[in-house]
């Protein structure tokens, strides 16, 4: 997974000092990839241990590993323009930045995507007796849309968002089911509890989140981390569905291909 995507994914959970380091790196990725740890700490106005803590929180052994990943994970899309939308921007600039930010999010998600696990999920879903798609809050609408598409294709799919229904299902999952959870924050207790219950019943489990350090990453059989569009969240208060919809669009196509009659 690209280093900058990891930073953006974990950003909301970072303490103040580590967030200052993250801000500096996101605003100056090329420069930061050439700096030593003391220089980054000084530029960000924090202590050296704060830089090290950020690197380790993102899953790196230390700063050197983090810097190598930062240098090697540059994005051809992101290099075009990574400026956030500013109050002084005109409408044309806002449109351009939104498109470029969306393209960057798509590219980051593709780089981080475990394609083999998405393929396995498609195979499990094709053979499943029941498919449960869990999502609460704004993810509820995504869960409903995905379940609708699966039902349209002939699968027994149910969107679940109600806490009482989740409690009932927790004891009724089977090895013939597939569980799919959607939580952008990756920390929704209802969904994590349902994920654990499904896993305990031997159900094949998948989880989609924008948060790389979600506890679900260590529980689900398949964990997919998608990239959000930063400006969408900061300005409108809501996340973009673009990358999640594309991931599930790929899943739908894979399932359709696996069930389509083979032609000579």
Tab-separated table of C-alpha atoms in Angstrom:
chain	number	residue	atom	x	y	z
A	1	UNK	CA	0.000	0.000	0.000
A	2	UNK	CA	1.370	3.463	-0.895
A	3	UNK	CA	2.825	5.286	2.117
A	4	UNK	CA	0.737	8.407	1.486
A	5	UNK	CA	-2.439	6.335	1.405
A	6	UNK	CA	-1.507	4.846	4.782
A	7	UNK	CA	-1.034	8.343	6.178
A	8	UNK	CA	-4.371	9.578	4.881
A	9	UNK	CA	-6.092	6.422	6.122
A	10	UNK	CA	-4.784	6.789	9.691
A	11	UNK	CA	-4.834	10.609	9.770
A	12	UNK	CA	-7.996	11.093	11.847
A	13	UNK	CA	-6.620	8.877	14.642
A	14	UNK	CA	-3.218	10.558	14.928
A	15	UNK	CA	-2.300	12.696	17.958
A	16	UNK	CA	-1.315	16.326	17.341
A	17	UNK	CA	2.452	15.847	16.984
A	18	UNK	CA	2.151	12.911	14.571
A	19	UNK	CA	-0.483	14.784	12.607
A	20	UNK	CA	1.975	17.654	12.128
A	21	UNK	CA	4.462	15.183	10.650
A	22	UNK	CA	1.735	13.749	8.431
A	23	UNK	CA	0.747	17.237	7.245
A	24	UNK	CA	4.307	18.068	6.299
A	25	UNK	CA	4.836	14.811	4.415
A	26	UNK	CA	1.528	15.005	2.543
A	27	UNK	CA	2.270	18.582	1.486
A	28	UNK	CA	5.903	17.845	0.586
A	29	UNK	CA	6.138	14.145	-0.366
A	30	UNK	CA	9.072	14.441	-2.791
A	31	UNK	CA	11.071	16.638	-0.424
A	32	UNK	CA	10.308	14.447	2.615
A	33	UNK	CA	11.503	11.312	0.821
A	34	UNK	CA	14.992	12.858	0.632
A	35	UNK	CA	15.192	14.183	4.191
A	36	UNK	CA	16.694	12.548	7.276
A	37	UNK	CA	14.575	12.089	10.366
A	38	UNK	CA	15.949	15.161	12.185
A	39	UNK	CA	15.143	17.378	9.217
A	40	UNK	CA	11.553	16.149	9.019
A	41	UNK	CA	11.086	16.621	12.767
A	42	UNK	CA	12.443	20.175	12.565
A	43	UNK	CA	10.356	21.035	9.501
A	44	UNK	CA	7.205	19.712	11.174
A	45	UNK	CA	8.012	21.384	14.486
A	46	UNK	CA	7.989	18.169	16.513
A	47	UNK	CA	10.430	15.858	18.277
A	48	UNK	CA	12.307	13.065	16.501
A	49	UNK	CA	10.407	10.337	18.441
A	50	UNK	CA	7.142	11.701	16.994
A	51	UNK	CA	8.394	10.913	13.483
A	52	UNK	CA	9.427	7.425	14.553
A	53	UNK	CA	6.068	6.785	16.242
A	54	UNK	CA	4.224	7.764	13.071
A	55	UNK	CA	6.350	5.406	10.972
A	56	UNK	CA	5.718	2.488	13.316
A	57	UNK	CA	2.011	3.275	13.629
A	58	UNK	CA	1.778	2.965	9.847
A	59	UNK	CA	3.341	-0.498	10.003
A	60	UNK	CA	6.991	0.265	9.183
A	61	UNK	CA	9.944	-1.046	11.208
A	62	UNK	CA	11.335	2.448	11.501
A	63	UNK	CA	11.887	5.751	9.745
A	64	UNK	CA	14.217	4.379	7.060
A	65	UNK	CA	11.648	1.828	5.896
A	66	UNK	CA	9.033	4.576	5.893
A	67	UNK	CA	11.210	6.905	3.811
A	68	UNK	CA	11.957	4.170	1.249
A	69	UNK	CA	8.231	3.443	0.924
A	70	UNK	CA	7.502	7.140	0.544
A	71	UNK	CA	10.063	7.481	-2.236
A	72	UNK	CA	8.964	4.349	-4.106
A	73	UNK	CA	5.219	4.928	-3.825
A	74	UNK	CA	4.949	8.115	-5.833
A	75	UNK	CA	1.802	8.364	-7.927
A	76	UNK	CA	1.753	9.491	-11.539
A	77	UNK	CA	-1.673	11.030	-10.915
A	78	UNK	CA	-0.751	12.656	-7.624
A	79	UNK	CA	2.320	14.271	-9.134
A	80	UNK	CA	0.093	16.339	-11.411
A	81	UNK	CA	-1.521	18.257	-8.576
A	82	UNK	CA	-2.036	17.525	-4.904
A	83	UNK	CA	-3.138	20.950	-3.678
A	84	UNK	CA	-6.280	20.877	-1.523
A	85	UNK	CA	-9.266	22.964	-2.558
A	86	UNK	CA	-8.781	26.472	-1.215
A	87	UNK	CA	-11.324	29.255	-0.532
A	88	UNK	CA	-9.657	31.363	-3.234
A	89	UNK	CA	-10.071	28.697	-5.950
A	90	UNK	CA	-12.494	29.441	-8.757
A	91	UNK	CA	-15.032	26.849	-9.919
A	92	UNK	CA	-12.807	25.554	-12.710
A	93	UNK	CA	-9.965	24.919	-10.269
A	94	UNK	CA	-12.326	23.127	-7.865
A	95	UNK	CA	-13.566	20.847	-10.652
A	96	UNK	CA	-10.028	20.023	-11.763
A	97	UNK	CA	-8.847	19.314	-8.232
A	98	UNK	CA	-11.838	17.083	-7.505
A	99	UNK	CA	-11.220	15.005	-10.611
A	100	UNK	CA	-7.502	14.681	-9.864
A	101	UNK	CA	-8.174	13.822	-6.210
A	102	UNK	CA	-10.660	11.155	-7.306
A	103	UNK	CA	-8.172	9.733	-9.796
A	104	UNK	CA	-5.523	9.638	-7.073
A	105	UNK	CA	-7.885	7.844	-4.693
A	106	UNK	CA	-8.670	5.274	-7.368
A	107	UNK	CA	-4.982	4.745	-8.143
A	108	UNK	CA	-4.076	4.400	-4.462
A	109	UNK	CA	-6.866	1.882	-3.912
A	110	UNK	CA	-5.796	-0.174	-6.920
A	111	UNK	CA	-2.185	-0.277	-5.699
A	112	UNK	CA	-3.303	-1.475	-2.269
A	113	UNK	CA	-5.910	-3.949	-3.514
A	114	UNK	CA	-5.217	-7.646	-2.755
A	115	UNK	CA	-6.599	-8.873	-6.083
A	116	UNK	CA	-6.267	-12.536	-5.148
A	117	UNK	CA	-8.493	-11.992	-2.117
A	118	UNK	CA	-11.116	-10.172	-4.179
A	119	UNK	CA	-11.107	-13.128	-6.576
A	120	UNK	CA	-11.490	-15.545	-3.645
A	121	UNK	CA	-14.375	-13.484	-2.268
A	122	UNK	CA	-16.105	-13.728	-5.654
A	123	UNK	CA	-15.677	-17.520	-5.658
A	124	UNK	CA	-17.014	-17.836	-2.094
A	125	UNK	CA	-19.966	-15.549	-2.863
A	126	UNK	CA	-20.875	-17.479	-6.012
A	127	UNK	CA	-21.098	-20.715	-4.000
A	128	UNK	CA	-22.731	-19.222	-0.889
A	129	UNK	CA	-26.304	-20.012	0.099
A	130	UNK	CA	-26.707	-16.579	1.651
A	131	UNK	CA	-24.745	-13.319	1.396
A	132	UNK	CA	-25.091	-10.743	4.157
A	133	UNK	CA	-23.923	-7.164	3.510
A	134	UNK	CA	-23.594	-5.201	6.753
A	135	UNK	CA	-23.442	-1.405	6.859
A	136	UNK	CA	-24.635	1.320	9.218
A	137	UNK	CA	-25.099	5.095	8.890
A	138	UNK	CA	-24.126	6.245	5.389
A	139	UNK	CA	-22.737	2.778	4.605
A	140	UNK	CA	-26.281	1.432	4.927
A	141	UNK	CA	-27.119	2.807	1.475
A	142	UNK	CA	-24.048	1.137	-0.006
A	143	UNK	CA	-25.036	-2.170	1.601
A	144	UNK	CA	-28.551	-1.896	0.171
A	145	UNK	CA	-27.295	-1.104	-3.315
A	146	UNK	CA	-24.849	-4.023	-3.309
A	147	UNK	CA	-27.480	-6.441	-1.977
A	148	UNK	CA	-29.907	-5.253	-4.666
A	149	UNK	CA	-27.359	-5.910	-7.418
A	150	UNK	CA	-26.642	-9.386	-6.053
A	151	UNK	CA	-30.336	-10.210	-5.816
A	152	UNK	CA	-30.818	-8.995	-9.369
A	153	UNK	CA	-28.190	-11.537	-10.405
A	154	UNK	CA	-30.094	-14.301	-8.638
A	155	UNK	CA	-28.238	-14.523	-5.330
A	156	UNK	CA	-29.846	-14.615	-1.892
A	157	UNK	CA	-28.382	-11.372	-0.541
A	158	UNK	CA	-29.557	-9.337	2.440
A	159	UNK	CA	-28.517	-5.835	3.497
A	160	UNK	CA	-28.320	-5.530	7.290
A	161	UNK	CA	-28.151	-2.234	9.205
A	162	UNK	CA	-30.461	-2.696	12.194
A	163	UNK	CA	-28.744	-3.569	15.479
A	164	UNK	CA	-31.516	-5.983	16.548
A	165	UNK	CA	-31.248	-7.888	13.275
A	166	UNK	CA	-27.484	-8.045	13.730
A	167	UNK	CA	-27.963	-9.577	17.199
A	168	UNK	CA	-30.367	-12.203	15.850
A	169	UNK	CA	-28.065	-13.140	12.977
A	170	UNK	CA	-25.002	-13.393	15.211
A	171	UNK	CA	-26.043	-16.863	16.314
A	172	UNK	CA	-27.321	-17.977	12.911
A	173	UNK	CA	-24.363	-17.615	10.573
A	174	UNK	CA	-23.223	-20.835	8.923
A	175	UNK	CA	-20.240	-22.077	6.933
A	176	UNK	CA	-22.381	-21.748	3.803
A	177	UNK	CA	-22.790	-17.976	4.246
A	178	UNK	CA	-20.639	-15.016	3.245
A	179	UNK	CA	-20.376	-11.918	5.450
A	180	UNK	CA	-19.404	-8.548	3.954
A	181	UNK	CA	-18.979	-5.556	6.256
A	182	UNK	CA	-18.622	-1.918	5.185
A	183	UNK	CA	-17.345	0.705	7.627
A	184	UNK	CA	-15.322	3.677	6.414
A	185	UNK	CA	-14.021	4.370	9.914
A	186	UNK	CA	-13.298	0.682	10.469
A	187	UNK	CA	-14.187	1.106	14.139
A	188	UNK	CA	-17.976	0.650	14.205
A	189	UNK	CA	-18.556	-1.648	17.185
A	190	UNK	CA	-21.801	-3.155	15.835
A	191	UNK	CA	-20.083	-4.246	12.649
A	192	UNK	CA	-16.953	-5.491	14.385
A	193	UNK	CA	-19.066	-7.567	16.791
A	194	UNK	CA	-21.035	-9.003	13.857
A	195	UNK	CA	-17.774	-9.749	12.042
A	196	UNK	CA	-16.431	-11.636	15.057
A	197	UNK	CA	-19.676	-13.611	15.375
A	198	UNK	CA	-19.632	-14.581	11.700
A	199	UNK	CA	-15.977	-15.582	11.898
A	200	UNK	CA	-16.662	-17.726	14.980
A	201	UNK	CA	-19.371	-19.600	13.039
A	202	UNK	CA	-16.978	-20.463	10.219
A	203	UNK	CA	-18.542	-17.974	7.793
A	204	UNK	CA	-16.263	-16.529	5.129
A	205	UNK	CA	-15.821	-12.860	6.054
A	206	UNK	CA	-14.774	-9.757	4.131
A	207	UNK	CA	-14.517	-6.186	5.361
A	208	UNK	CA	-14.117	-2.868	3.532
A	209	UNK	CA	-12.815	0.272	5.240
A	210	UNK	CA	-10.936	3.505	4.610
A	211	UNK	CA	-8.894	2.928	7.789
A	212	UNK	CA	-5.754	0.830	7.410
A	213	UNK	CA	-5.481	0.127	11.157
A	214	UNK	CA	-9.050	-1.129	11.548
A	215	UNK	CA	-9.321	-4.076	13.970
A	216	UNK	CA	-11.183	-5.821	11.133
A	217	UNK	CA	-7.894	-6.193	9.268
A	218	UNK	CA	-6.818	-8.822	11.803
A	219	UNK	CA	-10.197	-10.594	11.930
A	220	UNK	CA	-11.687	-10.832	8.440
A	221	UNK	CA	-10.591	-13.440	5.919
A	222	UNK	CA	-10.299	-10.624	3.379
A	223	UNK	CA	-9.698	-6.981	4.300
A	224	UNK	CA	-9.890	-4.239	1.664
A	225	UNK	CA	-8.650	-0.730	2.432
A	226	UNK	CA	-10.042	1.907	0.077
A	227	UNK	CA	-8.845	5.483	-0.290
A	228	UNK	CA	-11.116	8.437	0.374
A	229	UNK	CA	-11.207	11.816	-1.361
A	230	UNK	CA	-9.874	14.205	1.283
A	231	UNK	CA	-11.551	17.355	-0.025
A	232	UNK	CA	-14.956	15.664	-0.168
A	233	UNK	CA	-14.787	14.832	3.543
A	234	UNK	CA	-13.352	18.170	4.678
A	235	UNK	CA	-15.802	20.337	2.717
A	236	UNK	CA	-19.060	18.362	2.670
A	237	UNK	CA	-18.550	16.364	5.861
A	238	UNK	CA	-19.163	13.082	4.023
A	239	UNK	CA	-16.865	10.536	2.442
A	240	UNK	CA	-16.861	9.762	-1.251
A	241	UNK	CA	-18.242	6.361	-2.290
A	242	UNK	CA	-16.207	6.263	-5.487
A	243	UNK	CA	-13.528	3.722	-4.583
A	244	UNK	CA	-15.863	1.451	-2.612
A	245	UNK	CA	-18.366	1.380	-5.472
A	246	UNK	CA	-15.591	0.518	-7.911
A	247	UNK	CA	-14.352	-2.295	-5.672
A	248	UNK	CA	-17.820	-3.818	-5.462
A	249	UNK	CA	-18.361	-3.219	-9.172
A	250	UNK	CA	-15.294	-5.381	-9.764
A	251	UNK	CA	-16.681	-8.034	-7.412
A	252	UNK	CA	-20.003	-8.090	-9.282
A	253	UNK	CA	-18.229	-8.512	-12.629
A	254	UNK	CA	-16.041	-11.315	-11.264
A	255	UNK	CA	-19.093	-13.142	-9.942
A	256	UNK	CA	-20.944	-12.718	-13.235
A	257	UNK	CA	-17.969	-14.122	-15.166
A	258	UNK	CA	-17.730	-17.125	-12.832
A	259	UNK	CA	-21.399	-18.004	-13.336
A	260	UNK	CA	-21.715	-17.198	-17.046
A	261	UNK	CA	-22.064	-20.225	-19.378
A	262	UNK	CA	-18.775	-21.099	-21.023
A	263	UNK	CA	-18.730	-20.712	-24.793
A	264	UNK	CA	-16.700	-22.925	-27.120
